[in-house]
mmCIF file of C-alpha atoms (C1' of nucleotides) and ligand atoms in Angstrom:
data_model
loop_
_atom_site.group_PDB
_atom_site.id
_atom_site.type_symbol
_atom_site.label_atom_id
_atom_site.label_comp_id
_atom_site.label_asym_id
_atom_site.label_seq_id
_atom_site.Cartn_x
_atom_site.Cartn_y
_atom_site.Cartn_z
ATOM 1 C CA MET A 587 -79.194 138.554 291.889
ATOM 2 C CA SER A 588 -82.353 136.763 290.891
ATOM 3 C CA ASP A 589 -80.124 133.912 289.599
ATOM 4 C CA LEU A 590 -79.165 133.561 293.255
ATOM 5 C CA LEU A 591 -82.846 133.096 294.183
ATOM 6 C CA GLU A 592 -83.071 130.509 291.403
ATOM 7 C CA ARG A 593 -80.093 128.605 292.791
ATOM 8 C CA LEU A 594 -81.564 128.652 296.232
ATOM 9 C CA ARG A 595 -84.911 127.384 295.047
ATOM 10 C CA GLY A 596 -82.919 124.587 293.309
ATOM 11 C CA ARG A 597 -81.364 123.697 296.603
ATOM 12 C CA GLY A 598 -84.786 123.250 298.154
ATOM 13 C CA TRP A 599 -85.027 126.565 299.954
ATOM 14 C CA ARG A 600 -88.473 127.826 300.839
ATOM 15 C CA MET A 601 -88.821 131.180 299.226
ATOM 16 C CA THR A 602 -89.906 133.614 301.900
ATOM 17 C CA ALA A 603 -90.323 137.411 301.804
ATOM 18 C CA GLN A 604 -87.389 137.617 304.383
ATOM 19 C CA ARG A 605 -84.953 135.699 302.204
ATOM 20 C CA ARG A 606 -85.918 137.586 299.130
ATOM 21 C CA VAL A 607 -85.285 140.851 300.854
ATOM 22 C CA VAL A 608 -81.844 139.782 302.223
ATOM 23 C CA ALA A 609 -80.908 138.722 298.697
ATOM 24 C CA GLU A 610 -82.010 142.030 297.298
ATOM 25 C CA VAL A 611 -80.026 143.967 299.844
ATOM 26 C CA LEU A 612 -76.902 142.063 298.901
ATOM 27 C CA ALA A 613 -77.089 142.817 295.201
ATOM 28 C CA GLY A 614 -74.404 144.953 293.572
ATOM 29 C CA ASP A 615 -70.598 145.377 293.220
ATOM 30 C CA HIS A 616 -68.174 146.223 296.027
ATOM 31 C CA VAL A 617 -70.880 145.373 298.545
ATOM 32 C CA HIS A 618 -69.488 144.484 301.929
ATOM 33 C CA LEU A 619 -72.143 145.141 304.552
ATOM 34 C CA THR A 620 -72.214 144.122 308.219
ATOM 35 C CA ALA A 621 -75.072 142.027 309.497
ATOM 36 C CA ASP A 622 -76.600 145.056 311.128
ATOM 37 C CA GLU A 623 -76.330 147.103 307.997
ATOM 38 C CA VAL A 624 -78.102 144.296 306.053
ATOM 39 C CA HIS A 625 -80.734 144.264 308.748
ATOM 40 C CA ALA A 626 -81.278 148.040 308.631
ATOM 41 C CA ARG A 627 -81.693 147.977 304.845
ATOM 42 C CA ALA A 628 -83.928 144.937 305.021
ATOM 43 C CA VAL A 629 -86.188 146.628 307.603
ATOM 44 C CA ALA A 630 -86.685 149.474 305.121
ATOM 45 C CA LYS A 631 -88.226 146.990 302.709
ATOM 46 C CA LEU A 632 -89.938 144.658 305.157
ATOM 47 C CA PRO A 633 -90.319 146.366 308.599
ATOM 48 C CA GLU A 634 -91.013 143.258 310.697
ATOM 49 C CA ILE A 635 -87.956 141.307 309.685
ATOM 50 C CA SER A 636 -85.968 140.263 312.743
ATOM 51 C CA ARG A 637 -82.239 140.391 313.451
ATOM 52 C CA ALA A 638 -82.163 136.667 314.069
ATOM 53 C CA THR A 639 -83.510 135.903 310.628
ATOM 54 C CA VAL A 640 -80.894 138.166 309.021
ATOM 55 C CA TYR A 641 -78.143 136.369 310.900
ATOM 56 C CA ASN A 642 -79.630 132.949 310.026
ATOM 57 C CA THR A 643 -80.002 133.747 306.395
ATOM 58 C CA LEU A 644 -76.478 135.234 306.111
ATOM 59 C CA GLY A 645 -75.116 132.195 307.868
ATOM 60 C CA GLU A 646 -76.879 129.838 305.455
ATOM 61 C CA LEU A 647 -75.713 131.804 302.467
ATOM 62 C CA VAL A 648 -72.105 131.528 303.789
ATOM 63 C CA THR A 649 -72.481 127.787 304.260
ATOM 64 C CA LEU A 650 -73.766 127.402 300.704
ATOM 65 C CA GLY A 651 -70.832 129.378 299.395
ATOM 66 C CA GLU A 652 -73.074 132.055 297.926
ATOM 67 C CA VAL A 653 -71.692 134.790 300.228
ATOM 68 C CA LEU A 654 -68.278 135.248 301.780
ATOM 69 C CA GLU A 655 -67.437 136.428 305.278
ATOM 70 C CA VAL A 656 -64.782 139.105 305.340
ATOM 71 C CA SER A 657 -63.239 140.706 308.365
ATOM 72 C CA THR A 658 -61.213 143.663 307.205
ATOM 73 C CA ASP A 659 -61.573 145.774 310.304
ATOM 74 C CA LYS A 660 -61.565 144.303 313.726
ATOM 75 C CA ARG A 661 -65.220 144.971 314.386
ATOM 76 C CA ALA A 662 -68.226 143.250 312.819
ATOM 77 C CA LYS A 663 -67.884 140.648 310.058
ATOM 78 C CA ARG A 664 -68.855 141.817 306.575
ATOM 79 C CA TYR A 665 -70.835 139.829 304.024
ATOM 80 C CA ASP A 666 -69.620 139.729 300.451
ATOM 81 C CA PRO A 667 -71.949 138.576 297.657
ATOM 82 C CA ASN A 668 -69.069 138.429 295.155
ATOM 83 C CA ALA A 669 -68.318 134.815 295.956
ATOM 84 C CA HIS A 670 -67.958 133.493 292.396
ATOM 85 C CA ARG A 671 -64.951 135.487 291.247
ATOM 86 C CA PRO A 672 -61.948 135.086 293.531
ATOM 87 C CA HIS A 673 -60.622 138.448 294.594
ATOM 88 C CA HIS A 674 -58.976 140.310 297.463
ATOM 89 C CA HIS A 675 -59.653 143.591 299.238
ATOM 90 C CA LEU A 676 -58.329 147.106 299.416
ATOM 91 C CA VAL A 677 -59.479 148.920 302.563
ATOM 92 C CA CYS A 678 -59.251 152.638 303.488
ATOM 93 C CA ALA A 679 -57.654 152.880 306.874
ATOM 94 C CA GLN A 680 -59.599 156.080 307.605
ATOM 95 C CA CYS A 681 -63.174 155.666 306.419
ATOM 96 C CA GLY A 682 -63.215 151.907 306.092
ATOM 97 C CA SER A 683 -64.442 151.755 302.503
ATOM 98 C CA ILE A 684 -63.675 148.569 300.719
ATOM 99 C CA ARG A 685 -62.964 147.785 297.059
ATOM 100 C CA ASP A 686 -62.622 144.416 295.372
ATOM 101 C CA VAL A 687 -59.193 144.020 293.750
ATOM 102 C CA HIS A 688 -57.595 141.365 291.501
ATOM 103 C CA PRO A 689 -53.833 141.268 292.058
ATOM 104 C CA THR A 690 -51.603 139.597 289.478
ATOM 105 C CA GLY A 691 -49.536 136.601 290.548
ATOM 106 C CA ASN A 692 -50.369 133.851 292.930
ATOM 107 C CA PRO A 693 -49.465 134.502 296.626
ATOM 108 C CA MET A 694 -49.899 130.825 297.372
ATOM 109 C CA ALA A 695 -46.757 130.029 295.276
ATOM 110 C CA ASP A 696 -44.848 132.530 297.437
ATOM 111 C CA LEU A 697 -45.021 130.377 300.515
ATOM 112 C CA PRO A 698 -42.103 127.859 300.382
ATOM 113 C CA ASP A 699 -42.413 124.348 301.761
ATOM 114 C CA SER A 700 -39.968 125.219 304.546
ATOM 115 C CA GLU A 701 -42.524 127.885 305.723
ATOM 116 C CA ARG A 702 -45.545 125.566 305.693
ATOM 117 C CA PHE A 703 -44.860 123.669 308.919
ATOM 118 C CA GLY A 704 -46.504 120.558 307.583
ATOM 119 C CA PHE A 705 -49.839 122.356 306.971
ATOM 120 C CA THR A 706 -51.935 121.541 303.897
ATOM 121 C CA VAL A 707 -52.423 125.118 302.660
ATOM 122 C CA SER A 708 -55.643 125.533 300.692
ATOM 123 C CA ASP A 709 -56.423 129.254 300.699
ATOM 124 C CA VAL A 710 -54.930 132.699 300.934
ATOM 125 C CA GLU A 711 -56.502 136.000 301.798
ATOM 126 C CA VAL A 712 -54.853 139.281 300.970
ATOM 127 C CA THR A 713 -55.851 142.660 302.473
ATOM 128 C CA TYR A 714 -54.300 145.840 301.150
ATOM 129 C CA ARG A 715 -54.584 148.903 303.307
ATOM 130 C CA GLY A 716 -54.202 152.578 302.474
ATOM 131 C CA VAL A 717 -56.028 155.833 302.085
ATOM 132 C CA CYS A 718 -58.828 156.344 299.613
ATOM 133 C CA PRO A 719 -58.892 159.417 297.259
ATOM 134 C CA ASN A 720 -61.811 160.923 299.198
ATOM 135 C CA CYS A 721 -59.939 160.804 302.535
ATOM 136 C CA ALA A 722 -56.705 161.918 300.965
ATOM 137 C CA LYS A 723 -58.066 165.249 299.750
ATOM 138 C CA ALA A 724 -59.703 166.092 303.099
ATOM 139 C CA MET B 278 -38.770 140.205 326.566
ATOM 140 C CA SER B 279 -36.980 142.182 329.318
ATOM 141 C CA ASP B 280 -35.581 144.433 326.547
ATOM 142 C CA LEU B 281 -39.289 145.308 326.015
ATOM 143 C CA LEU B 282 -39.443 146.362 329.682
ATOM 144 C CA GLU B 283 -36.335 148.403 329.171
ATOM 145 C CA ARG B 284 -37.816 150.181 326.165
ATOM 146 C CA LEU B 285 -41.017 150.924 328.078
ATOM 147 C CA ARG B 286 -39.073 152.335 330.995
ATOM 148 C CA GLY B 287 -37.205 154.498 328.472
ATOM 149 C CA ARG B 288 -40.521 155.867 327.240
ATOM 150 C CA GLY B 289 -41.501 157.028 330.690
ATOM 151 C CA TRP B 290 -43.715 154.152 331.719
ATOM 152 C CA ARG B 291 -44.273 153.422 335.311
ATOM 153 C CA MET B 292 -43.093 149.833 335.896
ATOM 154 C CA THR B 293 -46.008 148.115 337.698
ATOM 155 C CA ALA B 294 -46.420 144.438 338.626
ATOM 156 C CA GLN B 295 -49.427 144.287 336.226
ATOM 157 C CA ARG B 296 -47.389 145.534 333.200
ATOM 158 C CA ARG B 297 -44.519 143.196 333.989
ATOM 159 C CA VAL B 298 -46.848 140.224 334.078
ATOM 160 C CA VAL B 299 -48.521 141.199 330.770
ATOM 161 C CA ALA B 300 -45.098 141.493 329.191
ATOM 162 C CA GLU B 301 -44.094 138.091 330.553
ATOM 163 C CA VAL B 302 -47.246 136.419 329.197
ATOM 164 C CA LEU B 303 -46.513 137.768 325.726
ATOM 165 C CA ALA B 304 -43.033 136.409 325.536
ATOM 166 C CA GLY B 305 -42.132 133.709 322.958
ATOM 167 C CA ASP B 306 -42.454 132.782 319.315
ATOM 168 C CA HIS B 307 -45.736 132.214 317.408
ATOM 169 C CA VAL B 308 -47.666 133.774 320.296
ATOM 170 C CA HIS B 309 -51.049 135.171 319.241
ATOM 171 C CA LEU B 310 -53.265 135.279 322.268
ATOM 172 C CA THR B 311 -56.614 136.911 322.677
ATOM 173 C CA ALA B 312 -57.139 139.577 325.424
ATOM 174 C CA ASP B 313 -58.990 137.079 327.539
ATOM 175 C CA GLU B 314 -56.258 134.473 327.128
ATOM 176 C CA VAL B 315 -53.653 137.090 328.178
ATOM 177 C CA HIS B 316 -55.841 137.950 331.151
ATOM 178 C CA ALA B 317 -56.276 134.254 332.162
ATOM 179 C CA ARG B 318 -52.529 133.661 332.090
ATOM 180 C CA ALA B 319 -51.794 136.932 333.883
ATOM 181 C CA VAL B 320 -54.257 136.024 336.667
ATOM 182 C CA ALA B 321 -52.243 132.815 337.181
ATOM 183 C CA LYS B 322 -49.288 134.973 338.062
ATOM 184 C CA LEU B 323 -50.974 137.892 339.702
ATOM 185 C CA PRO B 324 -54.509 136.917 340.806
ATOM 186 C CA GLU B 325 -55.922 140.423 341.301
ATOM 187 C CA ILE B 326 -55.118 141.812 337.907
ATOM 188 C CA SER B 327 -58.227 143.115 336.196
ATOM 189 C CA ARG B 328 -59.546 142.702 332.730
ATOM 190 C CA ALA B 329 -59.557 146.547 332.176
ATOM 191 C CA THR B 330 -55.799 146.714 332.942
ATOM 192 C CA VAL B 331 -55.027 143.904 330.493
ATOM 193 C CA TYR B 332 -57.019 145.693 327.799
ATOM 194 C CA ASN B 333 -55.413 149.018 328.638
ATOM 195 C CA THR B 334 -51.845 147.593 328.614
ATOM 196 C CA LEU B 335 -52.388 145.689 325.338
ATOM 197 C CA GLY B 336 -53.808 148.875 323.780
ATOM 198 C CA GLU B 337 -50.868 150.863 324.892
ATOM 199 C CA LEU B 338 -48.336 148.286 323.609
ATOM 200 C CA VAL B 339 -50.128 148.381 320.225
ATOM 201 C CA THR B 340 -50.001 152.203 320.100
ATOM 202 C CA LEU B 341 -46.278 152.098 320.833
ATOM 203 C CA GLY B 342 -45.779 149.550 318.036
ATOM 204 C CA GLU B 343 -44.495 146.918 320.411
ATOM 205 C CA VAL B 344 -47.331 144.479 319.770
ATOM 206 C CA LEU B 345 -49.536 143.959 316.703
ATOM 207 C CA GLU B 346 -53.221 143.335 316.537
ATOM 208 C CA VAL B 347 -54.107 140.437 314.316
ATOM 209 C CA SER B 348 -57.592 139.223 313.442
ATOM 210 C CA THR B 349 -57.151 135.892 311.755
ATOM 211 C CA ASP B 350 -60.492 134.421 312.829
ATOM 212 C CA LYS B 351 -63.630 136.479 312.988
ATOM 213 C CA ARG B 352 -63.844 136.394 316.745
ATOM 214 C CA ALA B 353 -61.522 138.176 319.245
ATOM 215 C CA LYS B 354 -58.507 140.129 318.212
ATOM 216 C CA ARG B 355 -55.179 138.489 318.842
ATOM 217 C CA TYR B 356 -52.036 140.182 320.220
ATOM 218 C CA ASP B 357 -48.763 139.427 318.505
ATOM 219 C CA PRO B 358 -45.459 140.415 320.256
ATOM 220 C CA ASN B 359 -43.481 139.746 317.092
ATOM 221 C CA ALA B 360 -43.772 143.332 315.911
ATOM 222 C CA HIS B 361 -40.214 143.925 314.832
ATOM 223 C CA ARG B 362 -39.835 141.364 312.053
ATOM 224 C CA PRO B 363 -42.452 141.812 309.325
ATOM 225 C CA HIS B 364 -44.304 138.552 308.730
ATOM 226 C CA HIS B 365 -47.610 136.995 307.714
ATOM 227 C CA HIS B 366 -49.735 134.190 309.239
ATOM 228 C CA LEU B 367 -50.709 130.572 308.507
ATOM 229 C CA VAL B 368 -53.888 129.559 310.309
ATOM 230 C CA CYS B 369 -55.358 126.105 310.814
ATOM 231 C CA ALA B 370 -59.004 126.210 309.766
ATOM 232 C CA GLN B 371 -59.873 123.487 312.246
ATOM 233 C CA CYS B 372 -58.068 124.163 315.499
ATOM 234 C CA GLY B 373 -57.240 127.866 314.918
ATOM 235 C CA SER B 374 -53.509 127.470 315.675
ATOM 236 C CA ILE B 375 -51.328 130.211 314.111
ATOM 237 C CA ARG B 376 -47.740 130.140 312.754
ATOM 238 C CA ASP B 377 -45.665 133.116 311.723
ATOM 239 C CA VAL B 378 -44.519 132.741 308.076
ATOM 240 C CA HIS B 379 -42.239 134.679 305.776
ATOM 241 C CA PRO B 380 -43.354 134.326 302.146
ATOM 242 C CA THR B 381 -40.959 135.232 299.286
ATOM 243 C CA GLY B 382 -41.867 138.063 296.958
ATOM 244 C CA ASN B 383 -43.714 141.286 297.643
ATOM 245 C CA PRO B 384 -47.496 141.099 297.286
ATOM 246 C CA MET B 385 -47.620 144.889 297.193
ATOM 247 C CA ALA B 386 -45.995 144.858 293.738
ATOM 248 C CA ASP B 387 -48.708 142.460 292.565
ATOM 249 C CA LEU B 388 -51.408 145.152 292.754
ATOM 250 C CA PRO B 389 -51.321 147.084 289.486
ATOM 251 C CA ASP B 390 -52.144 150.819 289.367
ATOM 252 C CA SER B 391 -55.360 149.992 287.522
ATOM 253 C CA GLU B 392 -56.524 148.071 290.586
ATOM 254 C CA ARG B 393 -55.708 150.748 293.103
ATOM 255 C CA PHE B 394 -58.757 153.004 292.512
ATOM 256 C CA GLY B 395 -56.670 156.111 293.449
ATOM 257 C CA PHE B 396 -55.812 154.731 296.877
ATOM 258 C CA THR B 397 -52.377 155.318 298.395
ATOM 259 C CA VAL B 398 -51.543 151.776 299.401
ATOM 260 C CA SER B 399 -49.234 151.507 302.412
ATOM 261 C CA ASP B 400 -49.569 148.036 303.812
ATOM 262 C CA VAL B 401 -50.594 144.484 302.954
ATOM 263 C CA GLU B 402 -51.614 141.617 305.186
ATOM 264 C CA VAL B 403 -51.616 138.021 303.988
ATOM 265 C CA THR B 404 -53.311 135.123 305.740
ATOM 266 C CA TYR B 405 -52.802 131.572 304.543
ATOM 267 C CA ARG B 406 -55.384 129.010 305.596
ATOM 268 C CA GLY B 407 -55.149 125.272 305.772
ATOM 269 C CA VAL B 408 -55.031 122.212 308.040
ATOM 270 C CA CYS B 409 -52.243 121.686 310.534
ATOM 271 C CA PRO B 410 -50.403 118.351 310.776
ATOM 272 C CA ASN B 411 -52.054 117.581 314.102
ATOM 273 C CA CYS B 412 -55.604 118.054 312.801
ATOM 274 C CA ALA B 413 -54.724 116.265 309.542
ATOM 275 C CA LYS B 414 -53.901 112.970 311.309
ATOM 276 C CA ALA B 415 -57.033 112.992 313.445
ATOM 277 C "C1'" DA C 1471 -36.893 157.869 355.092
ATOM 278 C "C1'" DG C 1472 -41.520 160.175 354.692
ATOM 279 C "C1'" DA C 1473 -44.656 163.114 352.100
ATOM 280 C "C1'" DT C 1474 -46.607 164.116 347.715
ATOM 281 C "C1'" DT C 1475 -48.905 163.508 343.381
ATOM 282 C "C1'" DG C 1476 -50.437 162.139 339.123
ATOM 283 C "C1'" DA C 1477 -50.304 158.018 336.643
ATOM 284 C "C1'" DC C 1478 -52.095 153.479 337.267
ATOM 285 C "C1'" DT C 1479 -55.510 149.903 338.671
ATOM 286 C "C1'" DT C 1480 -59.996 148.094 339.996
ATOM 287 C "C1'" DA C 1481 -64.823 146.627 339.913
ATOM 288 C "C1'" DG C 1482 -68.645 146.979 337.754
ATOM 289 C "C1'" DA C 1483 -71.791 149.252 334.521
ATOM 290 C "C1'" DC C 1484 -72.396 149.681 329.769
ATOM 291 C "C1'" DA C 1485 -72.343 148.719 324.658
ATOM 292 C "C1'" DA C 1486 -71.879 146.200 320.323
ATOM 293 C "C1'" DA C 1487 -71.899 141.854 317.876
ATOM 294 C "C1'" DG C 1488 -73.587 137.553 317.739
ATOM 295 C "C1'" DT C 1489 -76.122 133.077 319.441
ATOM 296 C "C1'" DC C 1490 -80.015 130.415 321.125
ATOM 297 C "C1'" DC C 1491 -84.710 129.082 322.105
ATOM 298 C "C1'" DA C 1492 -89.794 128.530 322.751
ATOM 299 C "C1'" DG C 1493 -93.661 129.850 320.646
ATOM 300 C "C1'" DT C 1494 -95.990 131.364 316.416
ATOM 301 C "C1'" DG C 1495 -96.553 131.706 311.366
ATOM 302 C "C1'" DT C 1496 -96.496 130.050 306.540
ATOM 303 C "C1'" DA C 1497 -94.715 127.951 301.929
ATOM 304 C "C1'" DG C 1498 -95.656 124.473 299.205
ATOM 305 C "C1'" DG C 1499 -96.809 119.515 298.547
ATOM 306 C "C1'" DG C 1500 -100.803 116.369 298.576
ATOM 307 C "C1'" DC D 303 -107.709 124.061 300.957
ATOM 308 C "C1'" DC D 304 -105.272 121.418 304.650
ATOM 309 C "C1'" DC D 305 -101.353 119.992 306.875
ATOM 310 C "C1'" DT D 306 -96.834 120.044 308.628
ATOM 311 C "C1'" DA D 307 -92.149 120.677 308.419
ATOM 312 C "C1'" DC D 308 -89.562 124.542 307.836
ATOM 313 C "C1'" DA D 309 -88.980 129.313 308.831
ATOM 314 C "C1'" DC D 310 -89.619 133.612 311.558
ATOM 315 C "C1'" DT D 311 -89.973 136.418 315.832
ATOM 316 C "C1'" DG D 312 -88.802 138.663 320.185
ATOM 317 C "C1'" DG D 313 -86.221 138.436 323.857
ATOM 318 C "C1'" DA D 314 -82.883 136.423 326.913
ATOM 319 C "C1'" DC D 315 -78.163 135.373 326.894
ATOM 320 C "C1'" DT D 316 -72.946 135.240 325.745
ATOM 321 C "C1'" DT D 317 -68.714 137.191 324.217
ATOM 322 C "C1'" DT D 318 -65.804 140.886 323.348
ATOM 323 C "C1'" DG D 319 -64.602 145.301 324.355
ATOM 324 C "C1'" DT D 320 -65.063 150.275 326.421
ATOM 325 C "C1'" DC D 321 -65.730 153.526 330.072
ATOM 326 C "C1'" DT D 322 -65.652 155.752 334.660
ATOM 327 C "C1'" DA D 323 -65.395 156.874 339.605
ATOM 328 C "C1'" DA D 324 -62.897 155.771 343.370
ATOM 329 C "C1'" DG D 325 -58.897 153.914 345.423
ATOM 330 C "C1'" DT D 326 -53.692 152.646 345.084
ATOM 331 C "C1'" DC D 327 -48.947 153.156 344.521
ATOM 332 C "C1'" DA D 328 -44.240 154.160 341.758
ATOM 333 C "C1'" DA D 329 -41.293 157.672 341.245
ATOM 334 C "C1'" DT D 330 -39.681 161.918 342.595
ATOM 335 C "C1'" DC D 331 -38.738 165.579 345.947
ATOM 336 C "C1'" DT D 332 -37.213 167.199 350.327
HETATM 337 MN MN1 MN E 358 -65.270 141.612 298.045
HETATM 338 MN MN1 MN E 359 -47.387 136.705 314.191
HETATM 339 ZN ZN1 ZN E 360 -61.415 156.731 302.989
HETATM 340 ZN ZN1 ZN E 361 -55.180 122.312 313.547
#
DNA sequence: AGATTGACTTAGACAAAGTCCAGTGTAGGG
DNA sequence: CCCTACACTGGACTTTGTCTAAGTCAATCT
């Protein structure tokens, strides 16, 4: 995720300890943390970081297209650093765990003109729901 | 929507003025109101109805499968009375208006076993995003 | 019809998620 | 090493949703 920091520097971002820490927390695969989870993990690395800064930084990253907002459950938004490979989500209805998935086919092509109501459709988001192996055996 | 009231009576519900008003507010096609919008419209018909009752009633309708919860934006949940014909949603990214759509094909079949991570997948939710004709011409 | 009763409703306190702002601190260019 | 525009902080505030104690009333019974 240090290439992210490079890109941000290239965009004229001031490199602060807070922004570095938020970027660190977001590293990895299948990462879909809430803002408060990001804050909690950031505090572990930099105790004085404030909630407002975490919200600001996440919001900026979303605006720049470096992070996606996902709302799989009906509670807090989740922040997804996997913004450069298009994908969808598979969510456990019981424990809420989330995996990135790459379905075949193009759901966009499945929406006929007669069902578009004059909209210019630009994007589609697919959420699969089920029970994860862990919850299934319990 | 009076068949809804019938079904509720059949399930042993007490028929109160509040529940009747909430059912009335939910009548129609392409209706996807937030709880507060339902409350505002209910108050117009029955001024003393409380927020708690609207939330309770909506929750009960969801539990009974008579109304669906939808979260197309990342803000408040929306309540969808079209629970008996499966469908997906087309959302205007600018004004937030929502239409029910019926895509062809079955997105569930597009998720190969290798992308299921051992989950038992039971449901899929598709949200199309774009710009509605109204916002396009402005 | 009148009495009864438990389901229903209410107002308001509370909680969680997110926004906003005034004051303070600091990254990075000169 | 100074400056200053940008960034950060803490706390107040808003929105969305939940909970509870006390009061009300729909449906049933007599
Ligand atoms: Mn993802
Ligand atoms: Mn709908
Ligand atoms: Zn699970
Ligand atoms: Zn629109």
